[in-house]
Amino acid sequence: MLNAKIPATVITGFLGAGKTTMIRNLLQNANGKRIALIINEFGDLGVDGDVLKGCGIDTCTEDDIVELNNGCICCTVADDFIPTMEKLLERENRPDHIIIETSGLALPQPLVAAFNWPEIKTQVTVDGVITVIDAAAVSEGRFAHDHDKLDAQRAADEELDHESPLEELFEDQIRAADMIVLNKSDLIDADRLEAVKAIVQSQTDRALKIVSAKHGELPIEVLLGLGSATEGEIENRKSHHEIHHADGHEHDHDEFESFVVETGEIADTEKFIAGLKTIIAAHDVLRLKGFCAVPGKPMRLVVQAVGQRIETYFDRAWQAGETPSSRLVVIGLHDLDQAAIAAEIKAAV
């Protein structure tokens, strides 16, 4: 039908959960479906968008990928997201499906609520909100802390805030979800995976659809076609921020900060990765990602770090006009010693 609404899928999840990898796999198995991507990152270096632009997939060209780098999408809905959606809808060849990858620090609720704006509601519907979770990280207690202890503390003091902003984001992204993807499930055993499922389900009274994945690999039929129309349900899935700050206070990300480090070519990648692990542990870095140049290699090296787990791979050749260089974005809680971290990364080269 010509007047059928275009389905949109919102893919959210904490830093390093594997959202971009899952989207890349989805695009490579889109079966001819024309997909438009809206990507929002926290940090000054557009790693996720650049990785996806290198896919070389006919049904998702560079023109179909829009990056929003003016801040977290949940805070810039009116200024960035709505105009971007309007431009997509004005195209002669409109997409069959729209996928939105939020920043790992975004609250999904304001974004989903924006689909109720008159300019959008008549033309697009939210097919589903998919929250991607790093199952191994949760199993290690990195995002969800000791819940029994926390519940006891809350029972004693109703005004007690969360132990950390990480936990609050973790819970809010689950509250908004129609489906949970427990990614990196191959890194933990069956008992630990079941424990993670229980932690996730405990964050909401709704029965969640929970699926497991490794390397973000799931059939397109699992991820798309949920038909949830979430824009009509999101009012019932309020975030902690909406519940506890219903006084007009704006959401912000003052708890987090990011910066970019530029270095020379990486002559010894094994030594460099070992050095990064030491730096990440010493400074409690949440996330590190970027591209590096390796002498004698015509392709750029992608570096993706979540805690002590660091993944590297060559994704594409350096393009004409590009100067091979090494640039990494570092993300962590506020008060990072940026100068020290930058100096140590450069020394590790």
Coordinates of C-alpha atoms in Angstrom, one line a residue:
M1 CA 0.0 0.0 0.0
L2 CA 1.3 3.4 -0.9
N3 CA 0.1 5.0 2.4
A4 CA 1.5 2.2 4.6
K5 CA 3.7 3.5 7.4
I6 CA 7.4 2.9 7.2
P7 CA 8.6 0.7 10.1
A8 CA 11.5 2.0 12.2
T9 CA 13.6 -0.1 14.6
V10 CA 15.4 1.6 17.5
I11 CA 18.6 -0.2 18.5
T12 CA 19.9 0.8 21.9
G13 CA 22.3 -0.6 24.4
F14 CA 25.2 0.4 26.6
L15 CA 28.6 1.3 25.2
G16 CA 30.3 -1.7 23.6
A17 CA 27.3 -4.0 23.7
G18 CA 27.7 -4.8 20.0
K19 CA 25.1 -2.6 18.4
T20 CA 27.1 -1.7 15.3
T21 CA 28.2 -5.3 14.7
M22 CA 24.6 -6.5 14.9
I23 CA 23.5 -3.8 12.4
R24 CA 26.3 -4.6 10.0
N25 CA 25.2 -8.3 10.1
L26 CA 21.6 -7.2 9.6
L27 CA 22.5 -5.1 6.5
Q28 CA 24.5 -7.9 5.0
N29 CA 21.5 -10.1 5.2
A30 CA 18.8 -7.6 4.3
N31 CA 17.6 -9.7 1.3
G32 CA 17.1 -6.6 -0.9
K33 CA 15.3 -4.5 1.7
R34 CA 16.2 -0.8 1.3
I35 CA 17.3 0.3 4.7
A36 CA 18.1 3.8 6.0
L37 CA 20.4 4.3 9.0
I38 CA 20.4 7.1 11.6
I39 CA 23.5 6.8 13.8
N40 CA 24.1 8.7 17.0
E41 CA 27.5 8.4 18.8
F42 CA 28.9 9.8 22.1
G43 CA 32.3 11.2 21.3
D44 CA 33.9 13.3 18.6
L45 CA 35.1 10.4 16.3
G46 CA 32.4 8.8 14.2
V47 CA 33.6 5.2 14.4
D48 CA 30.3 3.4 14.2
G49 CA 29.1 5.3 11.1
D50 CA 32.5 4.9 9.4
V51 CA 32.4 1.2 10.0
L52 CA 29.0 0.9 8.5
K53 CA 29.8 3.1 5.5
G54 CA 32.5 0.6 4.7
C55 CA 30.0 -2.3 4.3
G56 CA 29.7 -1.9 0.5
I57 CA 26.0 -3.0 0.6
D58 CA 23.9 -1.9 -2.4
T59 CA 20.7 -1.5 -0.4
C60 CA 22.3 0.7 2.2
T61 CA 24.7 3.2 0.5
E62 CA 26.5 6.0 2.1
D63 CA 23.6 8.3 1.2
D64 CA 21.4 6.1 3.3
I65 CA 23.5 6.6 6.4
V66 CA 23.0 9.7 8.5
E67 CA 25.2 10.5 11.4
L68 CA 24.0 12.8 14.2
N69 CA 27.1 14.1 16.1
N70 CA 25.6 17.2 17.8
G71 CA 25.0 15.4 21.1
C72 CA 23.0 12.5 22.4
I73 CA 20.0 11.9 20.3
C74 CA 17.7 11.8 23.3
C75 CA 18.6 15.4 24.1
T76 CA 18.5 16.8 20.5
V77 CA 15.2 15.3 19.3
A78 CA 13.7 18.6 18.0
D79 CA 16.9 20.0 16.6
D80 CA 18.4 16.9 14.9
F81 CA 16.2 13.9 14.8
I82 CA 12.9 15.3 13.6
P83 CA 14.5 17.3 10.7
T84 CA 16.5 14.2 9.7
M85 CA 13.4 12.0 9.6
E86 CA 11.6 14.6 7.5
K87 CA 14.4 14.6 5.0
L88 CA 14.3 10.8 4.8
L89 CA 10.5 10.9 4.2
E90 CA 10.8 13.5 1.5
R91 CA 13.1 11.3 -0.6
E92 CA 11.7 10.0 -4.0
N93 CA 13.0 6.5 -3.2
R94 CA 11.8 6.2 0.4
P95 CA 13.4 3.4 2.5
D96 CA 11.6 0.2 3.3
H97 CA 12.8 0.3 6.8
I98 CA 14.6 2.8 9.1
I99 CA 17.1 1.7 11.7
I100 CA 18.2 4.1 14.4
E101 CA 21.3 3.3 16.4
T102 CA 21.4 5.4 19.6
S103 CA 24.4 6.4 21.5
G104 CA 25.4 4.0 24.2
L105 CA 24.5 6.7 26.7
A106 CA 21.0 7.5 25.4
L107 CA 17.7 7.2 27.0
P108 CA 15.4 5.5 24.4
Q109 CA 12.2 6.9 25.8
P110 CA 12.4 10.5 24.5
L111 CA 13.4 9.3 21.0
V112 CA 10.5 6.8 20.8
A113 CA 8.1 9.5 22.1
A114 CA 9.2 11.7 19.2
F115 CA 7.5 9.3 16.8
N116 CA 4.2 10.7 18.1
W117 CA 5.0 14.1 16.6
P118 CA 2.4 14.9 13.9
E119 CA 5.1 15.2 11.2
I120 CA 6.2 11.6 11.9
K121 CA 3.3 9.7 13.3
T122 CA 1.3 9.6 10.1
Q123 CA 4.2 8.1 8.1
V124 CA 6.3 6.0 10.4
T125 CA 5.7 3.5 13.2
V126 CA 8.2 2.1 15.7
D127 CA 8.4 -1.6 14.7
G128 CA 10.3 -2.3 17.9
V129 CA 12.9 -1.1 20.4
I130 CA 15.8 -3.6 20.6
T131 CA 18.2 -3.3 23.5
V132 CA 21.5 -5.0 23.0
I133 CA 23.3 -6.2 26.2
D134 CA 26.9 -7.4 26.7
A135 CA 26.0 -10.6 28.5
A136 CA 29.6 -11.2 29.6
A137 CA 29.9 -7.7 31.1
V138 CA 26.7 -8.0 33.0
S139 CA 27.7 -11.5 34.3
E140 CA 30.9 -9.8 35.6
G141 CA 28.8 -7.2 37.4
R142 CA 30.1 -4.3 35.3
F143 CA 26.7 -2.7 34.6
A144 CA 24.3 -4.4 37.1
H145 CA 25.8 -4.4 40.6
D146 CA 24.8 -6.4 43.6
H147 CA 21.0 -6.2 43.3
D148 CA 20.3 -7.9 46.7
K149 CA 22.5 -5.4 48.4
L150 CA 21.1 -2.5 46.5
D151 CA 17.5 -3.5 47.1
A152 CA 18.2 -3.7 50.8
Q153 CA 19.7 -0.2 50.8
R154 CA 16.7 1.2 48.9
A155 CA 14.3 -0.5 51.3
A156 CA 16.0 1.4 54.2
D157 CA 16.1 4.7 52.3
E158 CA 13.6 5.4 49.6
E159 CA 15.5 8.5 48.6
L160 CA 18.6 6.6 47.8
D161 CA 19.8 7.2 44.3
H162 CA 21.5 4.6 42.1
E163 CA 25.0 3.4 42.9
S164 CA 26.2 4.7 39.6
P165 CA 24.9 6.3 36.4
L166 CA 25.9 3.1 34.6
E167 CA 23.2 1.1 36.4
E168 CA 20.6 3.7 35.8
L169 CA 21.2 3.6 32.1
F170 CA 21.3 -0.2 32.1
E171 CA 17.8 -0.3 33.7
D172 CA 16.3 2.5 31.5
Q173 CA 17.4 0.8 28.3
I174 CA 15.8 -2.4 29.4
R175 CA 12.6 -0.6 30.5
A176 CA 12.1 0.7 26.9
A177 CA 12.7 -2.6 25.1
D178 CA 10.4 -4.8 23.1
M179 CA 13.2 -7.3 22.6
I180 CA 16.5 -7.9 24.5
V181 CA 19.5 -9.3 22.7
L182 CA 22.0 -10.9 25.0
N183 CA 25.1 -10.5 22.8
K184 CA 28.5 -12.1 23.4
S185 CA 26.6 -15.0 25.0
D186 CA 29.4 -17.4 23.8
L187 CA 31.8 -15.8 26.3
I188 CA 29.9 -17.2 29.3
D189 CA 28.5 -20.7 30.2
A190 CA 24.8 -21.6 30.3
D191 CA 24.4 -21.1 34.1
R192 CA 25.8 -17.5 33.9
L193 CA 23.7 -16.8 30.9
E194 CA 20.6 -17.8 32.8
A195 CA 21.6 -15.6 35.7
V196 CA 22.0 -12.6 33.2
K197 CA 18.5 -13.3 31.9
A198 CA 17.1 -13.2 35.4
I199 CA 18.9 -9.9 36.1
V200 CA 17.5 -8.4 32.9
Q201 CA 14.0 -9.6 33.5
S202 CA 14.0 -8.2 37.0
Q203 CA 14.2 -4.6 35.7
T204 CA 10.6 -4.6 34.4
D205 CA 7.2 -6.1 35.2
R206 CA 6.6 -6.8 31.5
A207 CA 7.5 -10.3 30.1
L208 CA 10.4 -9.5 27.8
K209 CA 11.4 -11.3 24.6
I210 CA 15.0 -12.3 25.3
V211 CA 17.2 -13.9 22.6
S212 CA 20.9 -14.7 22.7
A213 CA 23.5 -14.0 20.1
K214 CA 27.2 -14.1 19.5
H215 CA 29.0 -11.5 17.3
G216 CA 25.6 -9.9 16.8
E217 CA 24.4 -12.6 14.5
L218 CA 20.7 -13.0 14.3
P219 CA 18.3 -13.5 11.3
I220 CA 16.7 -10.4 10.0
E221 CA 13.3 -12.1 10.6
V222 CA 14.1 -12.1 14.3
L223 CA 15.0 -8.4 14.5
L224 CA 12.6 -6.8 12.1
G225 CA 8.8 -7.2 11.8
L226 CA 8.0 -7.1 15.5
G227 CA 5.0 -4.8 14.8
S228 CA 5.1 -3.4 18.3
A229 CA 4.0 0.2 17.5
T230 CA 6.0 1.2 20.5
E231 CA 5.3 4.9 20.1
G232 CA 1.9 4.1 21.6
E233 CA 3.3 2.2 24.6
I234 CA 6.4 4.3 25.6
E235 CA 4.4 6.5 28.0
N236 CA 4.1 3.3 30.2
R237 CA 7.8 2.6 30.1
K238 CA 9.2 5.7 31.8
S239 CA 12.9 6.0 32.6
H240 CA 14.2 6.6 36.0
H241 CA 15.0 10.2 34.9
E242 CA 11.3 10.7 34.0
I243 CA 10.1 9.2 37.2
H244 CA 12.5 10.9 39.6
H245 CA 12.9 14.2 37.7
A246 CA 9.5 15.2 36.7
D247 CA 10.3 18.8 37.5
G248 CA 11.4 19.9 34.1
H249 CA 15.1 19.2 34.8
E250 CA 16.8 18.3 31.5
H251 CA 18.6 15.0 31.0
D252 CA 22.3 15.4 30.6
H253 CA 25.5 13.3 30.5
D254 CA 27.7 15.2 32.9
E255 CA 28.6 11.9 34.5
F256 CA 30.5 10.9 31.3
E257 CA 33.1 12.4 29.1
S258 CA 35.1 11.5 26.0
F259 CA 38.1 12.7 24.1
V260 CA 40.1 11.7 21.0
V261 CA 43.8 10.6 21.0
E262 CA 45.9 10.7 17.9
T263 CA 49.1 8.7 17.6
G264 CA 51.5 7.5 15.0
E265 CA 51.5 4.2 13.2
I266 CA 51.3 1.1 15.3
A267 CA 54.4 -0.9 14.6
D268 CA 53.7 -3.8 17.1
T269 CA 50.0 -4.3 17.5
E270 CA 50.3 -7.0 20.2
K271 CA 52.4 -4.7 22.3
F272 CA 50.0 -1.8 21.7
I273 CA 46.9 -3.9 22.7
A274 CA 48.7 -5.1 25.9
G275 CA 49.5 -1.5 26.7
L276 CA 45.9 -0.4 26.1
K277 CA 44.7 -3.1 28.6
T278 CA 46.9 -1.7 31.2
I279 CA 45.8 1.9 30.6
I280 CA 42.1 0.9 30.6
A281 CA 42.5 -0.9 33.9
A282 CA 44.5 1.9 35.5
H283 CA 42.1 4.7 34.5
D284 CA 38.8 2.8 34.6
V285 CA 38.0 3.5 30.9
L286 CA 34.6 2.4 29.9
R287 CA 35.0 2.2 26.2
L288 CA 37.8 2.8 23.7
K289 CA 37.4 2.5 19.9
G290 CA 38.9 3.9 16.7
F291 CA 41.1 3.2 13.7
C292 CA 44.9 2.7 13.5
A293 CA 47.5 2.7 10.8
V294 CA 49.9 -0.3 10.7
P295 CA 53.2 0.0 8.7
G296 CA 53.1 -2.0 5.5
K297 CA 49.4 -2.7 5.7
P298 CA 47.1 -1.0 3.1
M299 CA 44.0 -1.4 5.3
R300 CA 43.0 0.4 8.5
L301 CA 42.9 -1.5 11.8
V302 CA 39.7 -1.2 13.8
V303 CA 40.2 -1.3 17.6
Q304 CA 37.1 -1.9 19.8
A305 CA 37.6 -2.2 23.6
V306 CA 35.1 -2.9 26.3
G307 CA 36.9 -3.3 29.6
Q308 CA 39.8 -5.7 29.2
R309 CA 38.3 -7.3 26.1
I310 CA 39.8 -5.7 23.0
E311 CA 38.9 -6.7 19.4
T312 CA 40.9 -5.8 16.4
Y313 CA 40.4 -6.4 12.7
F314 CA 41.2 -4.9 9.3
D315 CA 38.0 -3.6 7.7
R316 CA 38.9 -1.7 4.5
A317 CA 41.7 -0.2 2.6
W318 CA 42.7 3.4 3.2
Q319 CA 40.9 5.5 0.6
A320 CA 42.4 7.9 -1.9
G321 CA 42.8 11.3 -0.1
E322 CA 43.0 9.6 3.3
T323 CA 46.2 9.9 5.3
P324 CA 46.7 6.7 7.3
S325 CA 46.7 7.7 10.9
S326 CA 45.7 6.4 14.3
R327 CA 42.8 8.0 16.2
L328 CA 41.1 6.5 19.2
V329 CA 38.1 7.9 21.2
V330 CA 38.2 7.3 24.9
I331 CA 35.0 7.3 27.0
G332 CA 34.7 7.1 30.7
L333 CA 33.1 8.6 33.8
H334 CA 33.8 12.2 34.6
D335 CA 37.2 13.4 35.9
L336 CA 39.2 11.2 33.5
D337 CA 42.9 12.3 33.5
Q338 CA 42.9 13.0 29.8
A339 CA 46.4 14.2 29.6
A340 CA 47.8 11.2 31.4
I341 CA 45.7 8.7 29.4
A342 CA 46.7 10.4 26.1
A343 CA 50.4 10.4 27.1
E344 CA 50.2 6.7 28.0
I345 CA 48.5 5.7 24.8
K346 CA 51.1 7.5 22.7
A347 CA 53.9 5.9 24.7
A348 CA 52.4 2.4 24.1
V349 CA 52.8 2.8 20.3

